[in-house]
Coordinates of C-alpha atoms and ligand atoms in Angstrom, one line a residue:
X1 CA -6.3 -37.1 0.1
X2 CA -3.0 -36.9 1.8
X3 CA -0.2 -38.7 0.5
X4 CA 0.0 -40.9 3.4
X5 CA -3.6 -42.0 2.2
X6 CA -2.0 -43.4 -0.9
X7 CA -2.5 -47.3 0.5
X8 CA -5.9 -46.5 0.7
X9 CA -6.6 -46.0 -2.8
X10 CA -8.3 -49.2 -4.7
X11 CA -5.4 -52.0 -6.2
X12 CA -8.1 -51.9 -9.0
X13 CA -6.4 -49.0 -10.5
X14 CA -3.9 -49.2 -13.4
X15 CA -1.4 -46.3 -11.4
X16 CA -1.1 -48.4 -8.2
X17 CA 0.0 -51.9 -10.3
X18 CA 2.6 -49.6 -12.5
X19 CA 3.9 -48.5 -8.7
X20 CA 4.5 -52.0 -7.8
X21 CA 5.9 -53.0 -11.6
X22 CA 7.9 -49.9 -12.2
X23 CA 11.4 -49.4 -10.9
X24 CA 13.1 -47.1 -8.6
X25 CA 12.8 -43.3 -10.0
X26 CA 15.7 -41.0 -9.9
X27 CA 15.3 -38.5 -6.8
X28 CA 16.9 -34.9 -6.8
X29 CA 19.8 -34.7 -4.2
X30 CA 19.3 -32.2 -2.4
X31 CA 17.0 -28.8 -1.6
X32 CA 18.7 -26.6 -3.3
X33 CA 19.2 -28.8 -6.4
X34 CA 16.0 -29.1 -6.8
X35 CA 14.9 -25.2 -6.7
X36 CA 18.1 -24.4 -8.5
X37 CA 16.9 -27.0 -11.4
X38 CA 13.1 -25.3 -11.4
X39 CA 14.7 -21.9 -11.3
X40 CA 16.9 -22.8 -14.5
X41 CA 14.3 -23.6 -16.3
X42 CA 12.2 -20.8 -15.4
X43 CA 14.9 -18.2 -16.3
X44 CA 15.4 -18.6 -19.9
X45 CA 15.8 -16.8 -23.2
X46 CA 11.8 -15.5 -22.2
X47 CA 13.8 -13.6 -19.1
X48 CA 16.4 -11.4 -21.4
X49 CA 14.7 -11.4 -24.7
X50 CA 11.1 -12.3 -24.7
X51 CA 10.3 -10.2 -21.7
X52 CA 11.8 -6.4 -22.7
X53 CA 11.1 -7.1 -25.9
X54 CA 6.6 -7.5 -24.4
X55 CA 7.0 -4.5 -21.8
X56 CA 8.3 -2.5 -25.0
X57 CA 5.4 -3.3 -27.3
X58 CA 3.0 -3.0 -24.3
X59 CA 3.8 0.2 -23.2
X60 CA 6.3 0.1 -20.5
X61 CA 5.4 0.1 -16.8
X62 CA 1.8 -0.1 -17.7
X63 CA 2.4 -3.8 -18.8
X64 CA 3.9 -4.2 -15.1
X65 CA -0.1 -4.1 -13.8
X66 CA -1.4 -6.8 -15.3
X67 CA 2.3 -9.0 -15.3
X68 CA 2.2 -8.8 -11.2
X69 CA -1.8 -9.6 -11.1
X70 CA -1.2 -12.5 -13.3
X71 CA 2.0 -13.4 -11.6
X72 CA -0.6 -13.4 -8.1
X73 CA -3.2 -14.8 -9.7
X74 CA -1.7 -17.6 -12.1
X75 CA 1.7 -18.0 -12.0
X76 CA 2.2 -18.8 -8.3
X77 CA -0.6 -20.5 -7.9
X78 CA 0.0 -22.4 -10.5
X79 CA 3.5 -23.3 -9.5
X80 CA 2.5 -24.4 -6.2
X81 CA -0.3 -26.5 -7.9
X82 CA 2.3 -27.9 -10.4
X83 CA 4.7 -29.1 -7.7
X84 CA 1.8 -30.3 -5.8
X85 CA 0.5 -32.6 -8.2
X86 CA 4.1 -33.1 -9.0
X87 CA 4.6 -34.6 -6.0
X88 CA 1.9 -36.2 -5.5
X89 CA 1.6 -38.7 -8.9
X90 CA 5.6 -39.0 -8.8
X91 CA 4.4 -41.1 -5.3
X92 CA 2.3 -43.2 -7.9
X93 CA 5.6 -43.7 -10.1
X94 CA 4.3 -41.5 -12.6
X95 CA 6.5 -38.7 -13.8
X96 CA 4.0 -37.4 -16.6
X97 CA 0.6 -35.2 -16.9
X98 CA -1.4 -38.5 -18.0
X99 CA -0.2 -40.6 -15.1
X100 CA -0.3 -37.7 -12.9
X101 CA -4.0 -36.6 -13.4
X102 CA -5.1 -40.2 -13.5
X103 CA -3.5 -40.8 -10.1
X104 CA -6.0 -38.0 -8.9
X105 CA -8.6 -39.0 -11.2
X106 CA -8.3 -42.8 -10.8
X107 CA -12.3 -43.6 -12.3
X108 CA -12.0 -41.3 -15.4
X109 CA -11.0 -43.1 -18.1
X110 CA -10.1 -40.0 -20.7
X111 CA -8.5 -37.5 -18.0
X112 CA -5.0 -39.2 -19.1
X113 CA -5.3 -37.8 -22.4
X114 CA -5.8 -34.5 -21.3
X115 CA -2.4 -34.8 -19.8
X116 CA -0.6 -35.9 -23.0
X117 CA -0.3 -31.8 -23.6
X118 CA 2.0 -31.7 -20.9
X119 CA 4.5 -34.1 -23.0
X120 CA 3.5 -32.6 -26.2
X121 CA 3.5 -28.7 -25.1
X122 CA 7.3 -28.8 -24.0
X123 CA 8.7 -30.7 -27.3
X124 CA 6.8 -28.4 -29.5
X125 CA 8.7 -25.7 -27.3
X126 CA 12.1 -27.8 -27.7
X127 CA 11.9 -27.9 -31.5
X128 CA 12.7 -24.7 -31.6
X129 CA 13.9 -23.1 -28.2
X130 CA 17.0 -25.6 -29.0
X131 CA 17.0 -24.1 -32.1
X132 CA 17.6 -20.6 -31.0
X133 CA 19.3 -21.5 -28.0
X134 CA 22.1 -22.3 -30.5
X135 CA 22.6 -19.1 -32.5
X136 CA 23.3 -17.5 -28.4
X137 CA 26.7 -20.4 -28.5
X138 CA 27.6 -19.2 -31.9
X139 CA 27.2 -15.6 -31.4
X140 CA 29.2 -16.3 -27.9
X141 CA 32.1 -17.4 -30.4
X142 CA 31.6 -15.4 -33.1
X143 CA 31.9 -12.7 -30.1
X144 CA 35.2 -14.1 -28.7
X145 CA 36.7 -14.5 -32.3
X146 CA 35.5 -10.7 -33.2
X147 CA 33.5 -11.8 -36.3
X148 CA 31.1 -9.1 -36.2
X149 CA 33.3 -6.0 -34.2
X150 CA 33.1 -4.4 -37.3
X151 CA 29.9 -3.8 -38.1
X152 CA 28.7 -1.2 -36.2
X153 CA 24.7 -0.1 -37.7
X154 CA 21.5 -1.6 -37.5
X155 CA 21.5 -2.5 -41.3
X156 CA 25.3 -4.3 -41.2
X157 CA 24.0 -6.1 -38.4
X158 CA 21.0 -7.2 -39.4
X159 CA 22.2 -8.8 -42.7
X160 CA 24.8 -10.9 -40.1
X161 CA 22.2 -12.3 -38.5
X162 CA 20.0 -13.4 -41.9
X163 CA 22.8 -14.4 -43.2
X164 CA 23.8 -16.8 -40.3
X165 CA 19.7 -17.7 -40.4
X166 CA 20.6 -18.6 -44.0
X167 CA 17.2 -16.3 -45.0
X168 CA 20.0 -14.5 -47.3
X169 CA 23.7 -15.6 -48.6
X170 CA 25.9 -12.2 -48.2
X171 CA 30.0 -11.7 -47.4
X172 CA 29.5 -13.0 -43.7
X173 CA 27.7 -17.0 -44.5
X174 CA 26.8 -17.8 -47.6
X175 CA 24.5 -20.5 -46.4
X176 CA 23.6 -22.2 -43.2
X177 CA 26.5 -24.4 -42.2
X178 CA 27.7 -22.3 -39.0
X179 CA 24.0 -22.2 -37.7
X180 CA 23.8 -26.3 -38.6
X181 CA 27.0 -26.7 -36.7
X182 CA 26.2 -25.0 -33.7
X183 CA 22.7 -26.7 -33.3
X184 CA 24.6 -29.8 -33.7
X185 CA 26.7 -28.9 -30.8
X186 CA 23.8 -27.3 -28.8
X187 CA 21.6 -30.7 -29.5
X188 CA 24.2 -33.0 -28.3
X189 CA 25.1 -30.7 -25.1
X190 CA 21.4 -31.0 -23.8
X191 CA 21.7 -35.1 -25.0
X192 CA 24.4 -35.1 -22.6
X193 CA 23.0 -33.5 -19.7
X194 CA 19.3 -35.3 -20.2
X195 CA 21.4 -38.4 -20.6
X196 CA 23.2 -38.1 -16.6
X197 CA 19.3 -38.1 -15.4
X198 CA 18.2 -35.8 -12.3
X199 CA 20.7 -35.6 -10.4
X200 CA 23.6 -36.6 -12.1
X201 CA 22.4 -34.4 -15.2
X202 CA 20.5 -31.8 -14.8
X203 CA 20.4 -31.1 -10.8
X204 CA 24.7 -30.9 -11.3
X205 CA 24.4 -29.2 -14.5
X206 CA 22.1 -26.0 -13.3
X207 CA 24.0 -25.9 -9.7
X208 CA 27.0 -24.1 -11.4
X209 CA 25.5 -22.2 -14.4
X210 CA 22.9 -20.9 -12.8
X211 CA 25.6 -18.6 -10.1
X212 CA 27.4 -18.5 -13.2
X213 CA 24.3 -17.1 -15.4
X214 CA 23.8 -14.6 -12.3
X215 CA 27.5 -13.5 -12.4
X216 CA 27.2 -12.6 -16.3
X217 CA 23.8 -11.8 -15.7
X218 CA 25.3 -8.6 -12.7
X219 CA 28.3 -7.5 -14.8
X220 CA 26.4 -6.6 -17.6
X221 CA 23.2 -5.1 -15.4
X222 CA 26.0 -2.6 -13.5
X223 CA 28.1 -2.2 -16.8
X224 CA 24.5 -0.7 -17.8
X225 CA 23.8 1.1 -14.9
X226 CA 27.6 2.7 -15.1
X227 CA 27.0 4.2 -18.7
X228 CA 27.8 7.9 -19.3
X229 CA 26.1 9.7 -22.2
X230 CA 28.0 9.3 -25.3
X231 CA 27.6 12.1 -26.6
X232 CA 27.7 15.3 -24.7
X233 CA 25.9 17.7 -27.1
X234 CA 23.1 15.5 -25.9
X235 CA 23.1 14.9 -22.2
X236 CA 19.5 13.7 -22.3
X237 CA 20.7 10.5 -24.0
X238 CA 21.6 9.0 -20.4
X239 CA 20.7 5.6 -18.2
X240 CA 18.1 7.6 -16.0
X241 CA 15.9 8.9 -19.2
X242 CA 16.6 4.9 -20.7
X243 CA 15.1 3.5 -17.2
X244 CA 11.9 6.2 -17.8
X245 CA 11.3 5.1 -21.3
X246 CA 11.2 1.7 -19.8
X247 CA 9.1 2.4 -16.6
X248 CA 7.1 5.1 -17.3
X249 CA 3.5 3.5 -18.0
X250 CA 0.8 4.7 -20.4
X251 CA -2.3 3.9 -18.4
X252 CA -4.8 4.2 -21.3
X253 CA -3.4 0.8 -22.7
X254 CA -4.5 -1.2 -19.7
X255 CA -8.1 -1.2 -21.4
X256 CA -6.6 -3.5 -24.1
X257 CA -7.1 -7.0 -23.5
X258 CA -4.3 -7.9 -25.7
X259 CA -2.1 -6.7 -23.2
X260 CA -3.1 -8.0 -20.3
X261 CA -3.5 -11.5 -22.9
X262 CA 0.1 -10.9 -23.2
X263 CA 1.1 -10.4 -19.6
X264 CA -0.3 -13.7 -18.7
X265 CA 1.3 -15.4 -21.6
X266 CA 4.5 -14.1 -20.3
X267 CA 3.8 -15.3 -17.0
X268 CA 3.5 -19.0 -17.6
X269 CA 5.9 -19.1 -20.5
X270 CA 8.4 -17.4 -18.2
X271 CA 7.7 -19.2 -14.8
X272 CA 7.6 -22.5 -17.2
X273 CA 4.3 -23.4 -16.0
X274 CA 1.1 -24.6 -17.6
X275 CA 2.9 -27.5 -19.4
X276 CA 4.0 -30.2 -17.6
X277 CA 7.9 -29.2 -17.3
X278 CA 7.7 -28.5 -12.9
X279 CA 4.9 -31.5 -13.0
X280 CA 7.9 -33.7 -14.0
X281 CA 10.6 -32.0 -11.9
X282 CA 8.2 -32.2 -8.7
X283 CA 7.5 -36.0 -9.5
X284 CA 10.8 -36.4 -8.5
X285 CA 10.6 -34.7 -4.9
X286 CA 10.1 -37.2 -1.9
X287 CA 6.9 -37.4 -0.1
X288 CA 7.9 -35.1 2.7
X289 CA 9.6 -32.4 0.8
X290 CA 8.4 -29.0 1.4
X291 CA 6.7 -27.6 -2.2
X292 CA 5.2 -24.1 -0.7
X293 CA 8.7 -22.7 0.5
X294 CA 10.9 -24.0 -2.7
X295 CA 7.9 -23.3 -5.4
X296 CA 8.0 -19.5 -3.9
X297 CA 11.9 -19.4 -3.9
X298 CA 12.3 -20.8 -7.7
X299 CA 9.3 -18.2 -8.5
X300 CA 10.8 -15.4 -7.0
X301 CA 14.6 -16.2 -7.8
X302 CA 12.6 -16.1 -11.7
X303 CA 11.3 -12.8 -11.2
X304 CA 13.9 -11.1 -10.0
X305 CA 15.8 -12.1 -12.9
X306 CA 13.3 -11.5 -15.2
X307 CA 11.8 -7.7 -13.5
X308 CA 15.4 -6.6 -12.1
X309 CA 17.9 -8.2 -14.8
X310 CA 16.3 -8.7 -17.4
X311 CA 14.1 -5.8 -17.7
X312 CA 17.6 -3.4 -17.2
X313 CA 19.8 -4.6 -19.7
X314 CA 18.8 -4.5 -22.9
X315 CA 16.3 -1.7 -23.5
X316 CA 17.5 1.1 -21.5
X317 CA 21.3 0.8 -22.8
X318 CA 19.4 1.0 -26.3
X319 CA 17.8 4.2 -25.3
X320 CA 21.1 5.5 -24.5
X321 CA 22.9 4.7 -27.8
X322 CA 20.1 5.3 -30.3
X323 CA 18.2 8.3 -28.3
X324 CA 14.5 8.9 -28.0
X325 CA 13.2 8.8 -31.5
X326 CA 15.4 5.7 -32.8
X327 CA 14.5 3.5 -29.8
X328 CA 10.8 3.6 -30.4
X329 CA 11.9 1.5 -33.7
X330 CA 14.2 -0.4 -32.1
X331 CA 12.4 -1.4 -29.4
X332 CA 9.4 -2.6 -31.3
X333 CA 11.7 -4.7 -34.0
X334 CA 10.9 -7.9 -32.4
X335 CA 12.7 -10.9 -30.0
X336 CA 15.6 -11.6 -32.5
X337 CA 16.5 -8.0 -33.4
X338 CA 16.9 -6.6 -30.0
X339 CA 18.7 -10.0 -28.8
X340 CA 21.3 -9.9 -31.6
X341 CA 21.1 -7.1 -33.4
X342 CA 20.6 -4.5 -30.7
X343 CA 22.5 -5.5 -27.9
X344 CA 25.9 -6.2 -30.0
X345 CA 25.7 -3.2 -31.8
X346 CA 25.7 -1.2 -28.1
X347 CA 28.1 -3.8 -27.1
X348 CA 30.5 -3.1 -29.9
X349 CA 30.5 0.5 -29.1
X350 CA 32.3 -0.2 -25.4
X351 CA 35.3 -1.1 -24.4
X352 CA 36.5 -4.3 -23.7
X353 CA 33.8 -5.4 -26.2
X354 CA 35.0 -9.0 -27.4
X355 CA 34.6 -10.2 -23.8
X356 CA 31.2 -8.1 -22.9
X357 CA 29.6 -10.0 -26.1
X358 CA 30.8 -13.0 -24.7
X359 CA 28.8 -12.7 -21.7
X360 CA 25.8 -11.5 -23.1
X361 CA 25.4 -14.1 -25.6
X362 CA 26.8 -17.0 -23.1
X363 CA 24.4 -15.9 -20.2
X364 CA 21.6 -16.6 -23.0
X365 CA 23.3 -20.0 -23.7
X366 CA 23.5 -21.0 -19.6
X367 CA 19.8 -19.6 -19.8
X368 CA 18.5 -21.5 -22.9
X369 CA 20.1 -24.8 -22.0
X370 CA 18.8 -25.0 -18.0
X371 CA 15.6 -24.3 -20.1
X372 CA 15.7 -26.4 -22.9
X373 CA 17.0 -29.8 -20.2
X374 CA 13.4 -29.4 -18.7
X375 CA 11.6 -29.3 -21.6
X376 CA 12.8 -32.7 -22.4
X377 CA 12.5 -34.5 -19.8
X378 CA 8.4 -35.0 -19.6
X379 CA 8.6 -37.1 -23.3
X380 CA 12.0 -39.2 -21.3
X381 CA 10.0 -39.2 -17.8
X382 CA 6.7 -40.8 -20.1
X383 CA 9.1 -43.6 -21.6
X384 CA 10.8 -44.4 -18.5
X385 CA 8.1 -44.2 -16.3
X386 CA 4.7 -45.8 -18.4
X387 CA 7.1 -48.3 -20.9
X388 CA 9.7 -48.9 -18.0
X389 CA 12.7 -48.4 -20.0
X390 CA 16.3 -47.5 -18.8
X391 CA 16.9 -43.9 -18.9
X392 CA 19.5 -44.5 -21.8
X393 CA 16.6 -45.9 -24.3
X394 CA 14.4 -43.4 -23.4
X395 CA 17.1 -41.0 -24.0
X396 CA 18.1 -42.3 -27.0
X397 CA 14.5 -42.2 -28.3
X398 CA 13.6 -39.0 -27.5
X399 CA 16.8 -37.5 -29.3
X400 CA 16.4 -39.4 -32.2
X401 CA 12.6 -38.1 -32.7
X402 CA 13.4 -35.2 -31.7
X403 CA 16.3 -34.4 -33.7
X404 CA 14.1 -35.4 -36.4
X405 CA 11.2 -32.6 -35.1
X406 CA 13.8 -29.7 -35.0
X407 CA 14.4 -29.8 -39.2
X408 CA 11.4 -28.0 -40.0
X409 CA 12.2 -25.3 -37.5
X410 CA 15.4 -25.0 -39.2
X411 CA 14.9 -25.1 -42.1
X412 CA 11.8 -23.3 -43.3
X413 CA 12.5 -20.5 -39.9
X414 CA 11.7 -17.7 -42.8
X415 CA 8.0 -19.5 -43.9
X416 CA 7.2 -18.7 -40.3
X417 CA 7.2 -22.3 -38.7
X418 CA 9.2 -21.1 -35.2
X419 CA 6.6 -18.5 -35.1
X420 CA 3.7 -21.0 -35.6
X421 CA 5.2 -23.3 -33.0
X422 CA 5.9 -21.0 -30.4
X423 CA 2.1 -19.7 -31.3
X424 CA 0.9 -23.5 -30.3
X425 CA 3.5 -25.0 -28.4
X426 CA 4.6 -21.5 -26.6
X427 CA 1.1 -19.7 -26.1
X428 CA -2.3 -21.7 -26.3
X429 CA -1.6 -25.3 -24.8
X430 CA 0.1 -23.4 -21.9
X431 CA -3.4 -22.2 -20.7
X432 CA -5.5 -24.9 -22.2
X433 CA -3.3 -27.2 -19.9
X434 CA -3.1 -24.7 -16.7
X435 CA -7.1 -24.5 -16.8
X436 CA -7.0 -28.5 -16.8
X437 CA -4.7 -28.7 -14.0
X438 CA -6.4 -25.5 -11.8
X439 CA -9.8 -27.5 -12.4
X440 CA -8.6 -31.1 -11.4
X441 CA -6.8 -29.7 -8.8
X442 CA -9.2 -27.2 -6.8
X443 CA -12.3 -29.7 -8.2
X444 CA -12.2 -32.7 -9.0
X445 CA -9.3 -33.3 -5.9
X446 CA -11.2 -31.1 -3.9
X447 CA -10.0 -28.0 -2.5
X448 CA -9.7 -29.0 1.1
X449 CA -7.9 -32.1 0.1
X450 CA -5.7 -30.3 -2.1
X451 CA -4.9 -27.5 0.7
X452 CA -3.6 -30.4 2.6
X453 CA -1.3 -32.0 0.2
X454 CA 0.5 -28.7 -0.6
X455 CA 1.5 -28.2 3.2
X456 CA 2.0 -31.9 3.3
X457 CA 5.9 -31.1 5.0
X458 CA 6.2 -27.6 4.2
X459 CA 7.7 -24.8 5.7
X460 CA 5.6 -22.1 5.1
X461 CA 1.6 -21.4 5.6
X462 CA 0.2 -20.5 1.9
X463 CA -2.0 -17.3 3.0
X464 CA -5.5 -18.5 3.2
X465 CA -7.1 -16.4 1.0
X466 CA -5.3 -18.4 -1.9
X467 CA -7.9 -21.2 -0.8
X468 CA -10.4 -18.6 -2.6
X469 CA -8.1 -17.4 -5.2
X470 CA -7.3 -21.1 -6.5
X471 CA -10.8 -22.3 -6.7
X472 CA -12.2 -19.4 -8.2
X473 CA -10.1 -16.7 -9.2
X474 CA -7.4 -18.3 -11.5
X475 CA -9.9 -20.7 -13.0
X476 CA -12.3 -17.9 -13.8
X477 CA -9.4 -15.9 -14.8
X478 CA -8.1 -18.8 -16.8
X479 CA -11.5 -19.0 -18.5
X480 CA -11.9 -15.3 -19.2
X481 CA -8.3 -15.8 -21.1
X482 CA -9.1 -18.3 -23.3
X483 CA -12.9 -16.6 -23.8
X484 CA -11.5 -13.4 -24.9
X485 CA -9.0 -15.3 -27.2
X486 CA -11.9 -17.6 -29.0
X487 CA -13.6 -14.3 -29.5
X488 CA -10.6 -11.8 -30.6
X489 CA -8.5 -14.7 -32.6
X490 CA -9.9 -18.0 -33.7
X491 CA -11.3 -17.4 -36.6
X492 CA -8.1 -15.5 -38.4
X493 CA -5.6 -18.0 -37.0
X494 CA -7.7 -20.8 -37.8
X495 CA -8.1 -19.5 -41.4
X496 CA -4.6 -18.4 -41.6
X497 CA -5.6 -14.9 -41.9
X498 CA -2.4 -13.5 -41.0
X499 CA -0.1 -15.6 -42.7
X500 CA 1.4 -14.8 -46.0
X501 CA -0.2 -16.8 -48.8
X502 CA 3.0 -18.0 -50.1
X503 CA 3.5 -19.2 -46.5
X504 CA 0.5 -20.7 -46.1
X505 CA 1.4 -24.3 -47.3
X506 CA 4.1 -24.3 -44.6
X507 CA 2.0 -23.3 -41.7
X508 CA -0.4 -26.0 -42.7
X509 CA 2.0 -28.4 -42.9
X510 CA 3.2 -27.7 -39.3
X511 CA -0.2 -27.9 -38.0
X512 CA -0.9 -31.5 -39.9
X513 CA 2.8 -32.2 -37.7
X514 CA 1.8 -31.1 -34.8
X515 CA -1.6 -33.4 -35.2
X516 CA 0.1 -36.3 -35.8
X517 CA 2.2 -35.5 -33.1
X518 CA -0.7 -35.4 -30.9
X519 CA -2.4 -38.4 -32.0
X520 CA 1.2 -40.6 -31.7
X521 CA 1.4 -39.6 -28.2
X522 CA -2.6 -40.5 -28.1
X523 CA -1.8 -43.4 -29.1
X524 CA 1.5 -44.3 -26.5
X525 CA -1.0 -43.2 -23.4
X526 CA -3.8 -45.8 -24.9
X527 CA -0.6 -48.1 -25.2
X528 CA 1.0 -47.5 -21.7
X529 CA -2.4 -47.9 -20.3
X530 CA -3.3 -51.2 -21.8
X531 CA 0.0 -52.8 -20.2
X532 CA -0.3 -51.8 -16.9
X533 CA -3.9 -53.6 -17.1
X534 CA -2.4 -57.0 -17.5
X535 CA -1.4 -58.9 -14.8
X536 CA 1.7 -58.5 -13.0
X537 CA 3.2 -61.6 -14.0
X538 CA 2.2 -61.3 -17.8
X539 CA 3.7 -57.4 -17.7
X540 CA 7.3 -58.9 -15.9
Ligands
PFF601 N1 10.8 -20.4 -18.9 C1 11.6 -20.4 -20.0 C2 12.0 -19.0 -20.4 O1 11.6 -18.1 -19.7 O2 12.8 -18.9 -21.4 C3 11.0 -21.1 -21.2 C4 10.2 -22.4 -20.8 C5 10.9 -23.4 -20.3 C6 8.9 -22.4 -21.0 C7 10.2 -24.6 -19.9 C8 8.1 -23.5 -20.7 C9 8.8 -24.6 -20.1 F1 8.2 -25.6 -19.8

């Protein structure tokens, strides 16, 4: 079905009446807007941080095999599906996964709920994205105001950064306030920008910080590139042997399927898809807009920050300043220790340091926030689009419940919650929900149709053999993910295996919160639904 074909569908269904009941969506302004929006929230804290800190842990340029095959495989297709469906149920006024697959499933009554992951998957991913996002403001001021120049080991740093977690009370914070303060501001800043809608908000918003991101994004990749060895009784210590500890791969690790697991978890959590964030933006698109030529640009403007920037930065200025034995710890210390422990430390050892931390730590800001703006808007989308509310109650909703959300994530960050959200929220809903959306799409659509709607306007000819690869290959692939994971990790994640007992409680308690943030949405959808049965009049 084309969208032109959309009069032909039968009035019978509850998609067409909300068409005819709901009010004029927001569109994106222009081109450019749009692909500069879907690549700001593809380029995120999972470009700088998440990313070197996987290719470390998974053997350097070995980890680069299965990232491009699942970048091939899943990720673009999946990007094109995503604004393709996009698109498409955006035509049907819907701006959501449950209206969306219902719009291409009209006579399946339960296919909406499948969809109500892709509402739920990014504000588990807000909670605590937000959350982070706003230690990279305050360590962009704390930068500026030289709050930390002085501390110049791992240990001295480290003890900043619990501190300012409030997991300890020490001479720099003695309890959380700072952190509280700069979430405050962090919250309110994506309120704001959510609040001016598409275009106003978020399409203006990422058209100057992402060149901006870029900007900070190439001083710091050629500051990199420019470093001598700092010590000349050991010349080894340079940027060509940090690029090698990097790059070179280990081939023997590619038989682990945890890594190539983790390759294609960094794929959709990087490229944002498998949740529901590029369905919303694409629901915005007109009917004629080109999706094969933008979806490719946004993708490929992602990876090259993500392989090129991103993969250059951190890691091999670390080799540099801690050498070949220190780095192999540093590199495997996690996310939060390479982001702000690592890279300051390196950063206070240059000159002009005040300013270089600045950039680091505000390029992950401009990063976090065009992120964390798209993550909200499917639960705003859902309540403008399915309870026809003006943008500002739906905005006020969202930021009141999810205000509440974030606490947890807060608040008990040392019992492990961010860890257990980014686990559910972060990780498994993103392919539960991409299998959903390869299978409606390729199947229940029907592949032919399907290969018609994507070039419906566009500028560029999808290579035919991804007719093959998307209704095969990334659902089996897809399948053979979540397989292996039943197999390797159900049963200790289910039983809490790997959790501390004294943490225990508190991962349970997320996971009865996360439920019951399932089940309210559940019960919205069954909500939304039974409105847009009633007659026109009655619903008016
Ligand atoms: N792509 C973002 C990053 O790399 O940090 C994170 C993200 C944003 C994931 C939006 C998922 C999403 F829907």
């Amino acid at each position: 079905m084309s969208f032109d074909d959309h009069s032909k569908i039968p009035e019978t269904s509850g998609s067409m009446e909300s068409t005819k009941l709901s009010k004029a969506r927001d569109t994106w302004g222009s081109r450019l807007g749009v692909i500069m929006a879907v690549a700001g929230s593809a380029i995120g804290l999972g470009n700088f941080l998440r990313f070197p800190a996987k290719v470390a842990a998974n053997s350097g340029g070995a980890f680069m095999i299965p990232y491009f095959i699942s970048l091939l495989l899943l990720g673009i297709p999946l990007m094109w599906i995503e604004w393709t469906l996009g698109r498409f149920g955006g035509g049907f006024g819907h701006g959501t996964a449950p209206g969306v697959f219902h719009s291409v499933w009209q006579k399946n009554r339960f296919i909406k709920y499948f969809g109500i992951i892709g509402i739920f998957g990014p504000m588990v991913i807000f909670i605590y994205y937000t959350y982070i996002e706003s230690w990279t403001l305050a360590y962009s001021f704390f930068s500026l105001m030289g709050k930390y120049d002085r501390l110049v080991d791992q240990t001295g740093m480290k003890s900043f950064l619990s501190a300012f977690q409030g997991l300890e009370s020490n001479e720099y914070f003695h309890n959380l306030g700072w952190a509280y303060g700069f979430f405050l501001l962090t919250f309110v800043a994506n309120a704001w920008v959510i609040y001016h809608g598409i275009k106003g908000g978020i399409e203006r918003f990422c058209k100057w910080a992402l060149p901006l991101l870029f900007f900070f994004a190439f001083v710091l990749f050629f500051r990199v590139l420019s470093l001598g060895a700092p010590d000349p009784a050991k010349p080894d210590w340079n940027i060509f042997h940090g690029f090698g500890f990097v790059w070179n791969p280990d081939f023997s690790k590619l038989l682990s399927a945890k890594v190539w697991l983790e390759a294609a978890g960094q794929i959709f959590f990087t490229l944002s898809v498998g949740i529901g964030v590029i369905l919303t933006y694409a629901s915005y698109l007109k009917k004629g807009d080109d999706v094969v030529l933008s979806g490719t640009t946004a993708a490929a403007t992602n990876e090259l920050a993500e392989v090129i920037l991103g993969g250059s930065i951190i890691l091999p200025a670390a080799f540099v300043f801690f050498g070949p034995v220190e780095i192999q710890s540093v590199a495997h210390s996690g996310v939060f220790n390479l982001g702000f422990v690592t890279m300051p430390l390196i950063l206070n050892h240059l000159p002009l340091s005040h300013g270089m931390g600045f950039f680091w730590f505000f390029l992950l800001f401009l990063a976090g926030i065009t992120s964390s703006v798209s993550l909200a808007q499917p639960a705003v989308a859902f309540l403008e689009d399915e309870f026809n509310l003006k943008r500002n109650k739906a905005v006020a909703i969202f930021t009141v419940a999810a205000f509440i959300l974030c606490q947890p994530a807060i608040f008990f960050l040392k019992n492990g919650v961010v860890d257990e959200l980014d686990f559910w929220g972060g990780t498994f809903f993103l392919v539960v929900f991409a299998t959903v959306e390869v299978i409606l799409f390729s199947w229940v659509f029907g592949m032919n149709k399907a290969w018609d709607e994507i070039h419906h306007g566009a500028d560029l000819q999808v290579p035919i053999i991804y007719k093959f690869i998307i209704k095969y290959i990334t659902p089996l692939f897809l399948f053979f993910i979540l397989g292996m994971w039943f197999f390797q990790e159900w049963i200790p994640i289910i039983f809490m295996r790997n959790v501390a007992p004294e943490n225990q409680p508190y991962i349970l308690g997320t996971r009865i919160g996360l439920l019951a943030m399932f089940v309210a949405l559940a019960v919205l959808v069954k909500i939304a639904w039974r409105g847009k049965s009633l007659p026109k009049a009655v619903k008016q």
